[in-house]
Short mmCIF file of C-alpha atoms in Angstrom, two decimals:
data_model
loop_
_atom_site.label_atom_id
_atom_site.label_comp_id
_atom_site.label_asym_id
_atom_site.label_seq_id
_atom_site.Cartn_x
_atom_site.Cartn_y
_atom_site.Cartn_z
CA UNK O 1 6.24 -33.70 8.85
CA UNK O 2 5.01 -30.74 7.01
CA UNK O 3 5.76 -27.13 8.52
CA UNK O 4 3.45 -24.50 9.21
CA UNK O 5 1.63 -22.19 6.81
CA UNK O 6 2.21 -18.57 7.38
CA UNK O 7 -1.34 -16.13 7.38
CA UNK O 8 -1.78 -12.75 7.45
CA UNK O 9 -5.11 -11.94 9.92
CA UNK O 10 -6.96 -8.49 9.04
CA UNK O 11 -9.75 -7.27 11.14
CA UNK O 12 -12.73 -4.60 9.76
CA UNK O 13 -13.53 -1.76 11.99
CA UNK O 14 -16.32 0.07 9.75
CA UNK O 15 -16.69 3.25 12.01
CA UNK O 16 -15.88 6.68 10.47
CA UNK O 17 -16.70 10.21 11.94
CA UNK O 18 -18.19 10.60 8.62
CA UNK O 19 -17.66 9.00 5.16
CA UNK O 20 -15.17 10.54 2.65
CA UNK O 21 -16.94 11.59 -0.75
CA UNK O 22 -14.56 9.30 -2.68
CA UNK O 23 -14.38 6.34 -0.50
CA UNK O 24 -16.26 2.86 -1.76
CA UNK O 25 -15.10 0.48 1.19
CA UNK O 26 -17.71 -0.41 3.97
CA UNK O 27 -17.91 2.40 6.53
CA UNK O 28 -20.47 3.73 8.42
CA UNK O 29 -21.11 6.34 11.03
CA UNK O 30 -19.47 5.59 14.13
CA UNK O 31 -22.00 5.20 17.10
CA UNK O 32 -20.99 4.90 20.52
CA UNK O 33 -23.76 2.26 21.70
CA UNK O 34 -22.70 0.11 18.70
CA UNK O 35 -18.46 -0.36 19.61
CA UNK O 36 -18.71 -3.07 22.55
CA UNK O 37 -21.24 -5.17 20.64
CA UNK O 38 -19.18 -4.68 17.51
CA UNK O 39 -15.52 -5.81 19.68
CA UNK O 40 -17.94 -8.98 21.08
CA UNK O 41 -19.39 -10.17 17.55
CA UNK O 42 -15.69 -9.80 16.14
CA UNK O 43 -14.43 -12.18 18.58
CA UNK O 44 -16.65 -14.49 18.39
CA UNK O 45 -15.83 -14.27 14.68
CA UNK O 46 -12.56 -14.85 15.53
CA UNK O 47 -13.10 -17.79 17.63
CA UNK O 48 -15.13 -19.88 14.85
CA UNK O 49 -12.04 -20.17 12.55
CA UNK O 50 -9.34 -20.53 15.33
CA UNK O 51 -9.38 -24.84 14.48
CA UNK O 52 -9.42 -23.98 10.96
CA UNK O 53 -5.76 -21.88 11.71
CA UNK O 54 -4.68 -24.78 13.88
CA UNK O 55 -1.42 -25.06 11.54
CA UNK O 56 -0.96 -21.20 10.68
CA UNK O 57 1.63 -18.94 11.95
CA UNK O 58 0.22 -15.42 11.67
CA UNK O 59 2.92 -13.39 10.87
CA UNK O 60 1.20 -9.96 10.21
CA UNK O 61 -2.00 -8.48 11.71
CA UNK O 62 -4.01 -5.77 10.16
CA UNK O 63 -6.91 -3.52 11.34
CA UNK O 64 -8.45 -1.49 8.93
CA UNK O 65 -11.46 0.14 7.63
CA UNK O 66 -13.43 2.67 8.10
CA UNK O 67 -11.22 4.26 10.84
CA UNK O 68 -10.37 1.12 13.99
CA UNK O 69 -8.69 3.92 16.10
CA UNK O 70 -12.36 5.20 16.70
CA UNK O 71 -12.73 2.12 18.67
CA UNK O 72 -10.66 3.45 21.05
CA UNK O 73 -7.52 1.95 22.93
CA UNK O 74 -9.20 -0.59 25.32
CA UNK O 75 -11.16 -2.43 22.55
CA UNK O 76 -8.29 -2.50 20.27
CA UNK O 77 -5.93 -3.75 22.89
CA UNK O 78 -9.04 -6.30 23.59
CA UNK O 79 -9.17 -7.17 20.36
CA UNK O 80 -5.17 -7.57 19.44
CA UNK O 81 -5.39 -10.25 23.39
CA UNK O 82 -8.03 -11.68 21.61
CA UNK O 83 -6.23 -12.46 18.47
CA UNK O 84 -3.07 -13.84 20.22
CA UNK O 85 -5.32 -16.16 21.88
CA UNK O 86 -7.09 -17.76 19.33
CA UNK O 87 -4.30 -17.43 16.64
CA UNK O 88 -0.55 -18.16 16.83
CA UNK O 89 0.88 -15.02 16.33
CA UNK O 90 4.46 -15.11 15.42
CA UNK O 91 7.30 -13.40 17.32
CA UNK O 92 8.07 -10.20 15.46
CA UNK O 93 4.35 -10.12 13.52
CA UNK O 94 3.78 -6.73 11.69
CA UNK O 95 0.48 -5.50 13.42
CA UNK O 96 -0.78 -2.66 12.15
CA UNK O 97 -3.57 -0.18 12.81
CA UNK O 98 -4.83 2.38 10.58
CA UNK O 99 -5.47 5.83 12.02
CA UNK O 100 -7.06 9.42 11.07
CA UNK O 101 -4.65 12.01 12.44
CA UNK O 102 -7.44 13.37 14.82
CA UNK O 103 -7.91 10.19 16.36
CA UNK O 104 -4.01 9.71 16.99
CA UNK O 105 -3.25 13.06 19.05
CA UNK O 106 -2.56 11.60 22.61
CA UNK O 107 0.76 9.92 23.18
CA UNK O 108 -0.26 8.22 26.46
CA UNK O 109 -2.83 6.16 24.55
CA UNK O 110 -0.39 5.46 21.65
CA UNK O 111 1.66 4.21 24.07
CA UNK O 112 -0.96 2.32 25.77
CA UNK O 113 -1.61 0.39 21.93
CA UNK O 114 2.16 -0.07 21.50
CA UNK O 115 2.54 -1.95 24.89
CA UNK O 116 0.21 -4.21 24.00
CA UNK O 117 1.85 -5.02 21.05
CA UNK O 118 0.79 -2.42 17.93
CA UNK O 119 3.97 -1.45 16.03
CA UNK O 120 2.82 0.22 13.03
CA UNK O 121 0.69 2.89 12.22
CA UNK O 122 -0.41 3.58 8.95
CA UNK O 123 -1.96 7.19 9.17
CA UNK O 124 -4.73 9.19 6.37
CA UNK O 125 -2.39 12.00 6.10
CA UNK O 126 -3.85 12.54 2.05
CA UNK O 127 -2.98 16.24 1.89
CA UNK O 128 -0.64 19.02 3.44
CA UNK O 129 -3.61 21.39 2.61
CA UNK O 130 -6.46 22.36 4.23
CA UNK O 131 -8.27 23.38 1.40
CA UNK O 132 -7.80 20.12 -0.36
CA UNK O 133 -8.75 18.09 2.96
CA UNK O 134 -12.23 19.69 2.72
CA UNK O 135 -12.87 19.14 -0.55
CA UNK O 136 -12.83 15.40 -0.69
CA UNK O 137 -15.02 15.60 3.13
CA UNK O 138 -11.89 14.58 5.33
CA UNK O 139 -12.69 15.48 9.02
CA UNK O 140 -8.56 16.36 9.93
CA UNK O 141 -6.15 19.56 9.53
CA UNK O 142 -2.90 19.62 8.03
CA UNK O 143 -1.72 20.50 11.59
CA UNK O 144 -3.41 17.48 13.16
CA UNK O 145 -1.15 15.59 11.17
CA UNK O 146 1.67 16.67 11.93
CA UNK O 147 0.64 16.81 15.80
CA UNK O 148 -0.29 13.18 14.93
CA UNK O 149 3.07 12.49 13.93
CA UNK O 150 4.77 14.11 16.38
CA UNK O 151 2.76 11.92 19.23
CA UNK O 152 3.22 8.67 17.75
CA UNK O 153 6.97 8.94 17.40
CA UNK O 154 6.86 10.22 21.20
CA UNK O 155 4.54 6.86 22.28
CA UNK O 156 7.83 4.92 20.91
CA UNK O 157 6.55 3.67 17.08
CA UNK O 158 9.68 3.29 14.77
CA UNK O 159 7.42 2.14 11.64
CA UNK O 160 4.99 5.11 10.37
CA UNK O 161 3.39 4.67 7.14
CA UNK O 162 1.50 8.00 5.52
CA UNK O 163 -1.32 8.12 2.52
CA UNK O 164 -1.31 10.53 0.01
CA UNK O 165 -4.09 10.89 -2.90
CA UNK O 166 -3.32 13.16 -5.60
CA UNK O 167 -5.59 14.00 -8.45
CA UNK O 168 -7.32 15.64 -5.93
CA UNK O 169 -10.28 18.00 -7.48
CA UNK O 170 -8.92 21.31 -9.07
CA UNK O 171 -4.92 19.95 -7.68
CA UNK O 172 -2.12 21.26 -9.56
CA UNK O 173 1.04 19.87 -10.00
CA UNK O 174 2.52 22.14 -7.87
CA UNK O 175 0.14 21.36 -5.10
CA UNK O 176 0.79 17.81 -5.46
CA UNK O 177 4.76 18.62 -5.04
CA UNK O 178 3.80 20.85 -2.03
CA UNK O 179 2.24 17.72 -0.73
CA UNK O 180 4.78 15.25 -0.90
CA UNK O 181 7.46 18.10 0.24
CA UNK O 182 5.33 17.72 3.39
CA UNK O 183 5.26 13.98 4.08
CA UNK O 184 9.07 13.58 3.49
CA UNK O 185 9.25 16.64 5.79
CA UNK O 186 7.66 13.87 8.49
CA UNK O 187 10.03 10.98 7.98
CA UNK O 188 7.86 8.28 7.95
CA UNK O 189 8.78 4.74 6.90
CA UNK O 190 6.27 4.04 4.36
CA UNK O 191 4.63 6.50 1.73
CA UNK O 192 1.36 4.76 -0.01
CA UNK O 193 0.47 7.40 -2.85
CA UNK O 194 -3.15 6.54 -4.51
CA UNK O 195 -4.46 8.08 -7.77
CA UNK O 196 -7.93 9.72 -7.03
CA UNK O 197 -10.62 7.61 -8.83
CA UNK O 198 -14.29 9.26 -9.01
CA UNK O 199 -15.99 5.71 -8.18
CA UNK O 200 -20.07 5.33 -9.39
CA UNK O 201 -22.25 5.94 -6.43
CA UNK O 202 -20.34 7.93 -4.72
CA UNK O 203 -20.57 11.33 -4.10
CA UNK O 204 -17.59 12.11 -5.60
CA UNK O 205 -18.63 11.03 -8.88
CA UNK O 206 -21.08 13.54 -9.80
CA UNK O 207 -17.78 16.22 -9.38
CA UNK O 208 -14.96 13.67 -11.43
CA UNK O 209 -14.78 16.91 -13.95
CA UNK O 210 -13.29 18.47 -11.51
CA UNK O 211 -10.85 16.10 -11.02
CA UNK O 212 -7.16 16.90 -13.05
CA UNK O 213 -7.05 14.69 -16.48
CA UNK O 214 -4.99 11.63 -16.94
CA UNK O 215 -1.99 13.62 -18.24
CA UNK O 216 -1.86 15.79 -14.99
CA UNK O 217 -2.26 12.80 -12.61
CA UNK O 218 0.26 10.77 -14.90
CA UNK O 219 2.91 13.68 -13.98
CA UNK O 220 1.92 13.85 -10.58
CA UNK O 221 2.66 10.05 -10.49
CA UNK O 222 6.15 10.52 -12.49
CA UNK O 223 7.31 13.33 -9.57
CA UNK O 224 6.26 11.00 -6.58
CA UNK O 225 8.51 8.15 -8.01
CA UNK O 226 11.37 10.46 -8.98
CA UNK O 227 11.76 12.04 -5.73
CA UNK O 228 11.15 9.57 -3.55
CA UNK O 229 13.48 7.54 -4.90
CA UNK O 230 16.14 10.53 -4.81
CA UNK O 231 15.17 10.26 -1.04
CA UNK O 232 15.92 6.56 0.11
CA UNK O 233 12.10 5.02 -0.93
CA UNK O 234 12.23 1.89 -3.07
CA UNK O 235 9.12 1.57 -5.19
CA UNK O 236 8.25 -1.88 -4.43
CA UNK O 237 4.27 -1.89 -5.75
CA UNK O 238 2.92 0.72 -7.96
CA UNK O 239 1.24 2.93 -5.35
CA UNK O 240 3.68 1.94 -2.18
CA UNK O 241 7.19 3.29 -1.30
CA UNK O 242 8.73 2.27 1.40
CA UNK O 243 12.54 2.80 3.01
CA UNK O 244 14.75 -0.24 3.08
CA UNK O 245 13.26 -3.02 4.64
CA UNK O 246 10.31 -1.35 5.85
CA UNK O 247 7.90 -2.17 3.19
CA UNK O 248 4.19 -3.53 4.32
CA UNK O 249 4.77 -7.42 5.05
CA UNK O 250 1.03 -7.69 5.59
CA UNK O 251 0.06 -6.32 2.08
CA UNK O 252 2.86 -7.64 0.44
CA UNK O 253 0.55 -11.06 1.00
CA UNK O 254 -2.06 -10.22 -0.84
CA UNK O 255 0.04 -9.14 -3.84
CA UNK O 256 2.36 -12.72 -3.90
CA UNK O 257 -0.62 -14.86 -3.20
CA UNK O 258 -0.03 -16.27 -0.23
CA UNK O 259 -3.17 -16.87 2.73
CA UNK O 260 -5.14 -14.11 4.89
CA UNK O 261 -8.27 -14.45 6.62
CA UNK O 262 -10.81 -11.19 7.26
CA UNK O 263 -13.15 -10.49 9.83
CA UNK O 264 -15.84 -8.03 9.80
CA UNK O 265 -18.58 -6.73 7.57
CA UNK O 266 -17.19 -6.57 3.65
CA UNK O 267 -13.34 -8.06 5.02
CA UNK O 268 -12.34 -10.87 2.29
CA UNK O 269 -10.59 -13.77 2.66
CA UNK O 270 -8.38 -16.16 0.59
CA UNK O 271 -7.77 -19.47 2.77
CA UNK O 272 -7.69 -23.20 1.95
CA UNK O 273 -8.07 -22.58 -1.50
CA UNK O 274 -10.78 -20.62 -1.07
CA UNK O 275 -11.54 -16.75 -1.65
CA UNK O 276 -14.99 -15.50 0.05
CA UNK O 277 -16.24 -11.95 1.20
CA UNK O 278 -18.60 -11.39 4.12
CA UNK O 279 -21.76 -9.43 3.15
CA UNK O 280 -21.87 -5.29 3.80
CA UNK O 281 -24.39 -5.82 6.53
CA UNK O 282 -23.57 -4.58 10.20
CA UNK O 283 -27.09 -5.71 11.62
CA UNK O 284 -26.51 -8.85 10.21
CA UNK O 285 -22.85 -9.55 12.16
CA UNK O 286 -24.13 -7.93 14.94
CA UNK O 287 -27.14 -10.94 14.97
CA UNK O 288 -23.73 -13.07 15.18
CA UNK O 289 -25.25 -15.08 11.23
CA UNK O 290 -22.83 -12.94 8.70
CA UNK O 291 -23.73 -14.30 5.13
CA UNK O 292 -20.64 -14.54 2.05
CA UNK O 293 -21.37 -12.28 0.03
CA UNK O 294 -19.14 -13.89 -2.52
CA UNK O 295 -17.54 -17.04 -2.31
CA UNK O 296 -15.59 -19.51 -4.96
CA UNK O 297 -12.65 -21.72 -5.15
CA UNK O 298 -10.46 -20.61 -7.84
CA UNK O 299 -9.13 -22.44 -10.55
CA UNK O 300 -5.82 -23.23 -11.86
CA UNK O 301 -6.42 -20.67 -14.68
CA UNK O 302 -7.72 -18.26 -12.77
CA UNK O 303 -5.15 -18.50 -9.92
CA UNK O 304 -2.24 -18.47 -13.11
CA UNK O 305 -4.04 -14.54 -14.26
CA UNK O 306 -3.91 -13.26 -10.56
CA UNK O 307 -0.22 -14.12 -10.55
CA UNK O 308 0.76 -12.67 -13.70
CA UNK O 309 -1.37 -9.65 -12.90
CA UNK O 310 -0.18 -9.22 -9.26
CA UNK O 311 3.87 -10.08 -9.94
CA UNK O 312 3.40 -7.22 -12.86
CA UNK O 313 2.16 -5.28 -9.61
CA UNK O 314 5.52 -5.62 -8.28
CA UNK O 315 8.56 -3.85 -8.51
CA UNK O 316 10.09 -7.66 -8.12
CA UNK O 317 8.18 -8.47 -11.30
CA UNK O 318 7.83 -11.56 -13.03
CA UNK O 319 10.42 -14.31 -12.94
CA UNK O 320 10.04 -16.64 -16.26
CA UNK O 321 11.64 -19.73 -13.74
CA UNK O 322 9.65 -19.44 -11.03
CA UNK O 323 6.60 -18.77 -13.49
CA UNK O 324 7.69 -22.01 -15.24
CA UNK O 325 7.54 -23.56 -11.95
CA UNK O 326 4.52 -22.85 -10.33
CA UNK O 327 2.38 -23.33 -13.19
CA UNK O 328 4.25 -25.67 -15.44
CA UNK O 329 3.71 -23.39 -18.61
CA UNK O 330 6.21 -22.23 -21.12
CA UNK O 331 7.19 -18.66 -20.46
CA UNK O 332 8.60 -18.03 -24.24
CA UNK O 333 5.28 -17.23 -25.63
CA UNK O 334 5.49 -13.57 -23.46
CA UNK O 335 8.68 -12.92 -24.56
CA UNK O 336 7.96 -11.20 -28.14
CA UNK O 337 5.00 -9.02 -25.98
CA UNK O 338 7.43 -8.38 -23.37
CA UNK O 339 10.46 -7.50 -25.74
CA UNK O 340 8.17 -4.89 -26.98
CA UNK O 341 7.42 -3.16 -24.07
CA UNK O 342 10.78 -2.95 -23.54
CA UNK O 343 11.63 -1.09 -26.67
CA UNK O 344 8.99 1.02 -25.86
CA UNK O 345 10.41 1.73 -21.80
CA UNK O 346 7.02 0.24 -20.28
CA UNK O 347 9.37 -2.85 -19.25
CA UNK O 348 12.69 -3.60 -18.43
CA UNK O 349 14.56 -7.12 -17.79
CA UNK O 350 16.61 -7.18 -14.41
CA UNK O 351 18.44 -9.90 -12.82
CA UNK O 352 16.36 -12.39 -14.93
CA UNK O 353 12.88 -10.68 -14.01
CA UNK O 354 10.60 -8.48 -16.34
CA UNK O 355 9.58 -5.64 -14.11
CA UNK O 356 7.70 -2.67 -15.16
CA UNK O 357 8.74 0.58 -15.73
CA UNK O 358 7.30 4.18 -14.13
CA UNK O 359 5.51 4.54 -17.22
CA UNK O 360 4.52 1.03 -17.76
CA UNK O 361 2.97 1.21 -14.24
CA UNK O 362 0.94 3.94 -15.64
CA UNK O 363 -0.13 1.17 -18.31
CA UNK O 364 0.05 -1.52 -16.49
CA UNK O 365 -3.76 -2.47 -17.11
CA UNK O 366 -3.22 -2.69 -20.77
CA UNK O 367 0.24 -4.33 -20.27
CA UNK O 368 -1.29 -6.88 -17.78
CA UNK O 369 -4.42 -7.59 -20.12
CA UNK O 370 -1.61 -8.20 -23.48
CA UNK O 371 0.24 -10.79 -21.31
CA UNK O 372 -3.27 -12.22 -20.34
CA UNK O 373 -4.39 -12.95 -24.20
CA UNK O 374 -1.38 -14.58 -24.62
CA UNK O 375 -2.04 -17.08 -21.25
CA UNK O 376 -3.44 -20.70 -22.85
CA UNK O 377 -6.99 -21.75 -21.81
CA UNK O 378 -7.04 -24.90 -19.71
#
């Protein structure tokens, strides 16, 4: 008898106060008359794929976006019922919601999404400074996120992840150390620090001179690693940090490959084999007759570059065995590539793994596309 499969579930909530002038992902104004039709389409969503799931353990829910605490608490805690009714949610599931700090000031209703079952919160802190915050269009104060943190410790959550983005425009080094001086000064569980990218058609991208060059932001990224580390947070991906044991189970599936099912306008998938996006169209999932925007069924050789290029993600890195294993290819051809990077401190080999370095994170494109060239052709 074969067991069951374990699934990550992560639900879309596209409604922001306003958008961000760096942000790329599918958000959209948040209007009031929209939310209940929005909380109905999603479930109905949900229900079409529930037989599909029949033999899945989810074992980590995650609503994203846009900003879902917008929603407010009585559709979310609708929506969480909902998804313990159609899927089998383990015992123990990581279920997280993403927050802006001015949406997360009232313990009572943190409290209210933590009975129901919510038990992380991953909040936008992005800057200590108010200045900064305005700059890149975020609608929050330094102080609201510290009142932010304050009330969702108080409404009983032990599991607090915070985002930081440095290579903010006209950011200093200093400023950036200021910054993360601040989030430690919070305690929170997790620390997710993102490079600023200036991404075409966005507003952003008209001001990316203003952003700090690659040798600032490369610094910046050096100090994050160094002192977090000094202060109990394993690197585990290149961008996440995370005390022990606390790192994010729900991402940590889409870095090792395993199965996760979206819902919502622009959410992706990767289930059954399959990997397929649902089109950027709120009207259109609203009607209840979402298109894919993207669909396929990846091959072998495709499926062997994500996991090279995902495991050199990871802090766990690449293990020539289990490589050897999952794929049946020799591993000895990377070793000369490899060997080099570690003469060169991009790479180091640790309890039989090849792991990248600080600084070959900062490479790790290049690195990743080397070992690539090397990968046979079916």
């Amino acid at each position: 008898m074969m067991g069951r499969k374990n699934l990550g579930i992560y639900v879309h909530v596209p409604f922001c106060k306003q958008k961000c002038v760096y942000c790329d992902f599918y958000s959209l104004p948040r209007r009031e008359d929209q939310m209940d039709a929005y909380v109905s389409a999603l479930e109905g969503q949900l229900d079409r794929f529930s037989p599909e799931a029949a033999d899945y353990d989810a074992a980590s829910v995650y609503f994203g976006g846009g900003t879902p605490s917008y929603l407010g608490p009585d559709r979310l805690c609708r929506l969480l019922r909902k998804v313990r009714t159609t899927f089998r949610v383990t015992y123990g599931a990581e279920i997280t919601l993403e927050a802006n700090p001015d949406s997360a000031q009232d313990p009572e209703t943190l409290a209210a999404l933590r009975q129901e079952g919510f038990n992380r919160i991953s909040l936008g802190m992005q800057s200590a400074s108010d200045e900064e915050l305005r700059a890149i269009g975020r609608v929050h104060t330094a102080a609201q996120v510290r009142s932010a943190v304050e009330a969702i410790r108080k409404a009983g959550f032990d599991n607090l992840s915070l985002d930081l983005i440095y290579g903010l425009p006209g950011q200093t080094l200093s400023r950036w150390r200021d910054n993360l001086a601040a989030a430690l000064a919070l305690n929170p569980e997790h620390l997710s620090c993102y490079g600023l990218k200036a991404e075409p058609g966005t507003p952003l991208y008209a001001r990316r001179e203003t952003l700090p060059g690659d040798e600032t932001q490369a610094a910046m990224y050096l100090d994050a690693v160094e002192l977090l580390e000094s202060r109990g947070y394993r690197q585990y991906e290149i961008s996440n940090f995370a005390k022990p044991g606390r790192e994010s189970r729900h991402n940590l599936k889409y870095w090792t490959l395993e199965e996760y099912l979206g819902f919502g306008p622009g959410a992706h998938s990767d289930f059954q084999g399959r990997r397929f996006a649902w089109e950027r169209s709120l009207d259109a999932f609203l009607a209840g007759n979402p298109a894919c925007s993207e669909e396929q069924t990846p091959s072998r050789q495709e499926r062997t570059e994500e996991y090279l290029m995902l495991r050199l993600r990871l802090a766990r890195g690449l293990h020539p065995d289990h490589f050897e294993g999952m794929y049946g290819l020799d591993f000895s051809p990377f070793l000369p590539f490899l060997e080099r990077c570690r003469e060169a401190g991009y790479a180091a080999l640790q309890e039989g793994a090849w792991r990248l370095t600080p600084r070959g994170f900062l490479l790790s494109n290049q690195i990743i596309g080397g070992l690539l060239e090397l990968l046979p052709s079916d």
